[in-house]
Amino acid sequence: MRLLLIEDEPDLLTGLARALRKQGYAVDVASDGGEGLHKALDAEYDAIILDVMLPVLDGWQVLEQLRKTRTTPVLMLTARDGSRDRIRGLDGGADDYLVKPFDTGELLARLRAIIRRSAQKPAAELVLGEVCLHTAARTVSRGGVPVTLTAREYVLLEYLALHRGEVVTRTQLYDHLFDENESTLSNILDVHVFNLRRKLGQELIVTRRGHGYCIE
Ligand code: CA
């Protein structure tokens, strides 16, 4: 999952980006609304975390411009606890909001929820035959037995599971699993897929030659 974090407080930006990367998310960052909007329109993000009080363009303006062409899930961060702000955010097309200061665990849970909703898969558990993804705990089991995955293996599996039945192209995977600063060596994906098959069964992820991967 690739996220865009738009936040002008350097400490919060750095700390939150680190916490999100630790969960296996690919994270791009922007420290003002102008840069944020530019990036939001330039790439396909799975979700955007958007601060309200920002230089250049504020969060409301970014959201308004974004919603003209994009349905990317948006979680807004507001410093103010007024219900008027929350109503404005939700009416403006935000998918959820959090009032600062917030608990990182709550942010992660809300993020997972808006990503699942946007994939039309609101259940917290994704069942793929004998394999089950527990998205809240970010753990996987096979036949009821826990299987240890790396953070990257988990996000790759989750992305394919959320797009179950669709062929996901390699380009799509590179766009959604790696951030703007990562080098994308062409064999990395193959290694992750190889490891997932080894851990979860050869038949789980199907290769569609010349197209990409699919969980049927
Ligand atoms: Ca701010």
Tab-separated table of C-alpha atoms and ligand atoms in Angstrom:
chain	number	residue	atom	x	y	z
A	1	MET	CA	0.000	0.000	0.000
A	2	ARG	CA	1.343	3.390	-0.958
A	3	LEU	CA	0.413	6.396	1.133
A	4	LEU	CA	0.862	10.127	0.820
A	5	LEU	CA	1.403	12.030	4.053
A	6	ILE	CA	0.819	15.795	3.839
A	7	GLU	CA	1.904	17.483	7.080
A	8	ASP	CA	3.934	20.610	7.764
A	9	GLU	CA	5.141	19.849	11.303
A	10	PRO	CA	8.571	18.282	10.677
A	11	ASP	CA	8.605	16.116	13.823
A	12	LEU	CA	5.140	14.732	13.207
A	13	LEU	CA	5.900	14.168	9.524
A	14	THR	CA	9.101	12.262	10.263
A	15	GLY	CA	7.688	10.271	13.175
A	16	LEU	CA	4.493	9.303	11.382
A	17	ALA	CA	6.313	8.371	8.162
A	18	ARG	CA	8.620	6.138	10.188
A	19	ALA	CA	5.688	4.461	11.985
A	20	LEU	CA	3.880	3.862	8.686
A	21	ARG	CA	6.974	2.428	6.967
A	22	LYS	CA	7.455	0.105	9.911
A	23	GLN	CA	4.024	-1.311	9.064
A	24	GLY	CA	5.244	-2.023	5.527
A	25	TYR	CA	3.513	0.918	3.828
A	26	ALA	CA	5.348	2.772	1.083
A	27	VAL	CA	5.175	6.430	2.149
A	28	ASP	CA	5.633	9.610	0.113
A	29	VAL	CA	5.664	12.887	2.008
A	30	ALA	CA	4.802	16.531	1.325
A	31	SER	CA	5.245	19.437	3.720
A	32	ASP	CA	2.819	21.913	2.173
A	33	GLY	CA	-0.542	21.772	0.440
A	34	GLY	CA	0.771	22.712	-2.997
A	35	GLU	CA	3.366	19.965	-3.107
A	36	GLY	CA	0.836	17.588	-1.563
A	37	LEU	CA	-1.820	18.256	-4.200
A	38	HIS	CA	0.741	17.899	-6.982
A	39	LYS	CA	1.840	14.494	-5.702
A	40	ALA	CA	-1.744	13.398	-4.964
A	41	LEU	CA	-2.694	14.021	-8.593
A	42	ASP	CA	0.524	12.587	-9.994
A	43	ALA	CA	0.479	9.076	-8.469
A	44	GLU	CA	-2.064	6.417	-7.505
A	45	TYR	CA	-2.157	6.389	-3.717
A	46	ASP	CA	-4.095	3.870	-1.641
A	47	ALA	CA	-4.803	6.571	0.930
A	48	ILE	CA	-3.813	10.145	1.800
A	49	ILE	CA	-3.270	11.511	5.295
A	50	LEU	CA	-3.992	15.217	5.073
A	51	ASP	CA	-3.378	17.860	7.709
A	52	VAL	CA	-5.869	20.765	7.723
A	53	MET	CA	-3.594	23.668	8.661
A	54	LEU	CA	-0.945	23.756	5.917
A	55	PRO	CA	1.052	26.419	4.079
A	56	VAL	CA	0.421	27.311	0.392
A	57	LEU	CA	-2.904	25.458	0.187
A	58	ASP	CA	-4.734	24.347	3.322
A	59	GLY	CA	-6.194	20.873	3.731
A	60	TRP	CA	-9.680	22.014	2.665
A	61	GLN	CA	-8.359	23.423	-0.593
A	62	VAL	CA	-6.294	20.301	-1.294
A	63	LEU	CA	-9.355	18.114	-0.666
A	64	GLU	CA	-11.577	20.265	-2.881
A	65	GLN	CA	-9.134	20.143	-5.796
A	66	LEU	CA	-8.442	16.444	-5.327
A	67	ARG	CA	-12.121	15.470	-5.310
A	68	LYS	CA	-12.669	17.011	-8.749
A	69	THR	CA	-10.912	14.016	-10.288
A	70	ARG	CA	-9.909	11.516	-7.585
A	71	THR	CA	-11.658	9.201	-5.141
A	72	THR	CA	-8.475	8.343	-3.172
A	73	PRO	CA	-9.444	7.717	0.481
A	74	VAL	CA	-8.502	10.725	2.659
A	75	LEU	CA	-7.968	10.760	6.406
A	76	MET	CA	-7.855	14.357	7.677
A	77	LEU	CA	-5.882	15.519	10.689
A	78	THR	CA	-7.441	18.478	12.425
A	79	ALA	CA	-6.034	20.430	15.335
A	80	ARG	CA	-9.426	21.767	16.242
A	81	ASP	CA	-12.137	19.788	17.914
A	82	GLY	CA	-15.071	21.805	16.584
A	83	SER	CA	-17.882	19.719	15.126
A	84	ARG	CA	-18.142	22.333	12.362
A	85	ASP	CA	-14.663	21.309	11.142
A	86	ARG	CA	-15.529	17.636	11.201
A	87	ILE	CA	-18.747	18.241	9.281
A	88	ARG	CA	-16.880	20.366	6.762
A	89	GLY	CA	-14.286	17.641	6.281
A	90	LEU	CA	-16.777	14.829	5.824
A	91	ASP	CA	-19.050	16.918	3.572
A	92	GLY	CA	-16.002	17.897	1.538
A	93	GLY	CA	-15.282	14.279	0.718
A	94	ALA	CA	-12.910	13.222	3.498
A	95	ASP	CA	-13.380	9.567	4.430
A	96	ASP	CA	-12.467	9.989	8.063
A	97	TYR	CA	-10.772	12.464	10.387
A	98	LEU	CA	-8.663	12.439	13.522
A	99	VAL	CA	-8.286	15.252	16.026
A	100	LYS	CA	-4.729	16.111	17.086
A	101	PRO	CA	-3.099	14.985	19.254
A	102	PHE	CA	-3.972	11.443	18.288
A	103	ASP	CA	-2.816	7.952	19.140
A	104	THR	CA	-0.735	6.357	16.349
A	105	GLY	CA	-2.508	3.036	16.891
A	106	GLU	CA	-5.856	4.696	16.242
A	107	LEU	CA	-4.539	6.367	13.096
A	108	LEU	CA	-3.305	3.008	11.786
A	109	ALA	CA	-6.674	1.354	12.522
A	110	ARG	CA	-8.651	4.117	10.801
A	111	LEU	CA	-6.295	3.982	7.846
A	112	ARG	CA	-6.792	0.228	7.454
A	113	ALA	CA	-10.559	0.732	7.627
A	114	ILE	CA	-10.728	3.403	4.894
A	115	ILE	CA	-8.429	1.345	2.632
A	116	ARG	CA	-10.637	-1.742	3.065
A	117	ARG	CA	-13.802	0.266	2.452
A	118	SER	CA	-12.400	1.753	-0.736
A	119	ALA	CA	-11.581	-1.768	-1.971
A	120	GLN	CA	-15.220	-2.737	-1.205
A	121	LYS	CA	-13.940	-5.265	1.325
A	122	PRO	CA	-15.007	-3.890	4.706
A	123	ALA	CA	-14.421	-7.110	6.700
A	124	ALA	CA	-11.308	-7.085	8.896
A	125	GLU	CA	-10.474	-10.666	7.860
A	126	LEU	CA	-9.751	-11.604	4.271
A	127	VAL	CA	-10.225	-15.312	3.639
A	128	LEU	CA	-8.460	-16.906	0.661
A	129	GLY	CA	-9.223	-20.620	0.933
A	130	GLU	CA	-7.206	-21.933	3.863
A	131	VAL	CA	-5.227	-18.702	4.102
A	132	CYS	CA	-6.634	-15.915	6.281
A	133	LEU	CA	-5.375	-12.335	6.580
A	134	HIS	CA	-6.193	-10.683	9.881
A	135	THR	CA	-5.884	-7.069	8.738
A	136	ALA	CA	-6.198	-5.489	12.193
A	137	ALA	CA	-3.253	-7.434	13.584
A	138	ARG	CA	-1.576	-7.642	10.154
A	139	THR	CA	-1.012	-11.352	10.654
A	140	VAL	CA	-1.635	-14.320	8.389
A	141	SER	CA	-2.611	-17.887	9.139
A	142	ARG	CA	-2.796	-20.985	6.961
A	143	GLY	CA	-5.197	-23.695	8.064
A	144	GLY	CA	-5.418	-21.927	11.434
A	145	VAL	CA	-1.634	-21.984	11.935
A	146	PRO	CA	0.127	-18.583	12.131
A	147	VAL	CA	2.611	-17.916	9.307
A	148	THR	CA	5.366	-15.331	9.734
A	149	LEU	CA	5.654	-12.855	6.863
A	150	THR	CA	7.928	-9.853	6.442
A	151	ALA	CA	6.178	-6.458	6.364
A	152	ARG	CA	6.678	-6.293	2.588
A	153	GLU	CA	5.389	-9.802	1.997
A	154	TYR	CA	2.332	-8.918	4.057
A	155	VAL	CA	1.501	-5.746	2.103
A	156	LEU	CA	1.997	-7.531	-1.215
A	157	LEU	CA	-0.373	-10.299	-0.142
A	158	GLU	CA	-2.880	-7.802	1.252
A	159	TYR	CA	-2.844	-5.777	-1.965
A	160	LEU	CA	-3.513	-8.891	-4.060
A	161	ALA	CA	-6.208	-10.027	-1.598
A	162	LEU	CA	-7.966	-6.661	-1.755
A	163	HIS	CA	-7.959	-7.013	-5.560
A	164	ARG	CA	-8.953	-10.655	-5.524
A	165	GLY	CA	-10.183	-11.920	-8.886
A	166	GLU	CA	-8.382	-9.131	-10.771
A	167	VAL	CA	-5.064	-9.414	-12.546
A	168	VAL	CA	-2.709	-6.963	-10.830
A	169	THR	CA	0.092	-5.803	-13.116
A	170	ARG	CA	3.711	-5.567	-12.052
A	171	THR	CA	3.593	-1.816	-12.725
A	172	GLN	CA	0.600	-1.496	-10.400
A	173	LEU	CA	2.488	-3.398	-7.698
A	174	TYR	CA	5.578	-1.244	-8.074
A	175	ASP	CA	3.397	1.890	-7.929
A	176	HIS	CA	1.587	0.747	-4.792
A	177	LEU	CA	4.266	-1.044	-2.807
A	178	PHE	CA	7.303	1.191	-3.225
A	179	ASP	CA	7.680	4.880	-2.481
A	180	GLU	CA	9.244	7.588	-4.627
A	181	ASN	CA	12.714	7.155	-3.093
A	182	GLU	CA	13.071	3.400	-3.375
A	183	SER	CA	15.004	1.794	-6.159
A	184	THR	CA	12.826	-0.753	-7.862
A	185	LEU	CA	15.111	-3.582	-8.840
A	186	SER	CA	13.067	-5.648	-11.223
A	187	ASN	CA	13.548	-8.926	-9.385
A	188	ILE	CA	12.365	-7.775	-5.949
A	189	LEU	CA	8.729	-8.613	-6.649
A	190	ASP	CA	9.616	-12.084	-7.888
A	191	VAL	CA	11.491	-12.751	-4.658
A	192	HIS	CA	8.524	-11.664	-2.516
A	193	VAL	CA	6.097	-13.752	-4.599
A	194	PHE	CA	8.467	-16.741	-4.398
A	195	ASN	CA	8.585	-16.429	-0.602
A	196	LEU	CA	4.803	-16.040	-0.292
A	197	ARG	CA	4.245	-19.192	-2.349
A	198	ARG	CA	6.785	-21.084	-0.283
A	199	LYS	CA	5.044	-20.052	2.939
A	200	LEU	CA	1.409	-20.162	1.837
A	201	GLY	CA	1.201	-22.673	-0.999
A	202	GLN	CA	2.214	-22.622	-4.660
A	203	GLU	CA	-1.359	-22.293	-5.928
A	204	LEU	CA	-2.351	-19.170	-3.963
A	205	ILE	CA	-0.854	-16.546	-6.302
A	206	VAL	CA	-1.258	-17.248	-10.006
A	207	THR	CA	1.179	-15.749	-12.524
A	208	ARG	CA	-0.482	-14.419	-15.673
A	209	ARG	CA	2.390	-14.309	-18.132
A	210	GLY	CA	2.921	-10.871	-19.588
A	211	HIS	CA	0.164	-9.439	-17.393
A	212	GLY	CA	0.902	-9.827	-13.713
A	213	TYR	CA	-0.355	-11.729	-10.670
A	214	CYS	CA	-3.762	-12.775	-9.485
A	215	ILE	CA	-5.420	-14.394	-6.466
A	216	GLU	CA	-8.459	-16.225	-7.819
B	1	CA	CA	-0.267	21.832	10.285
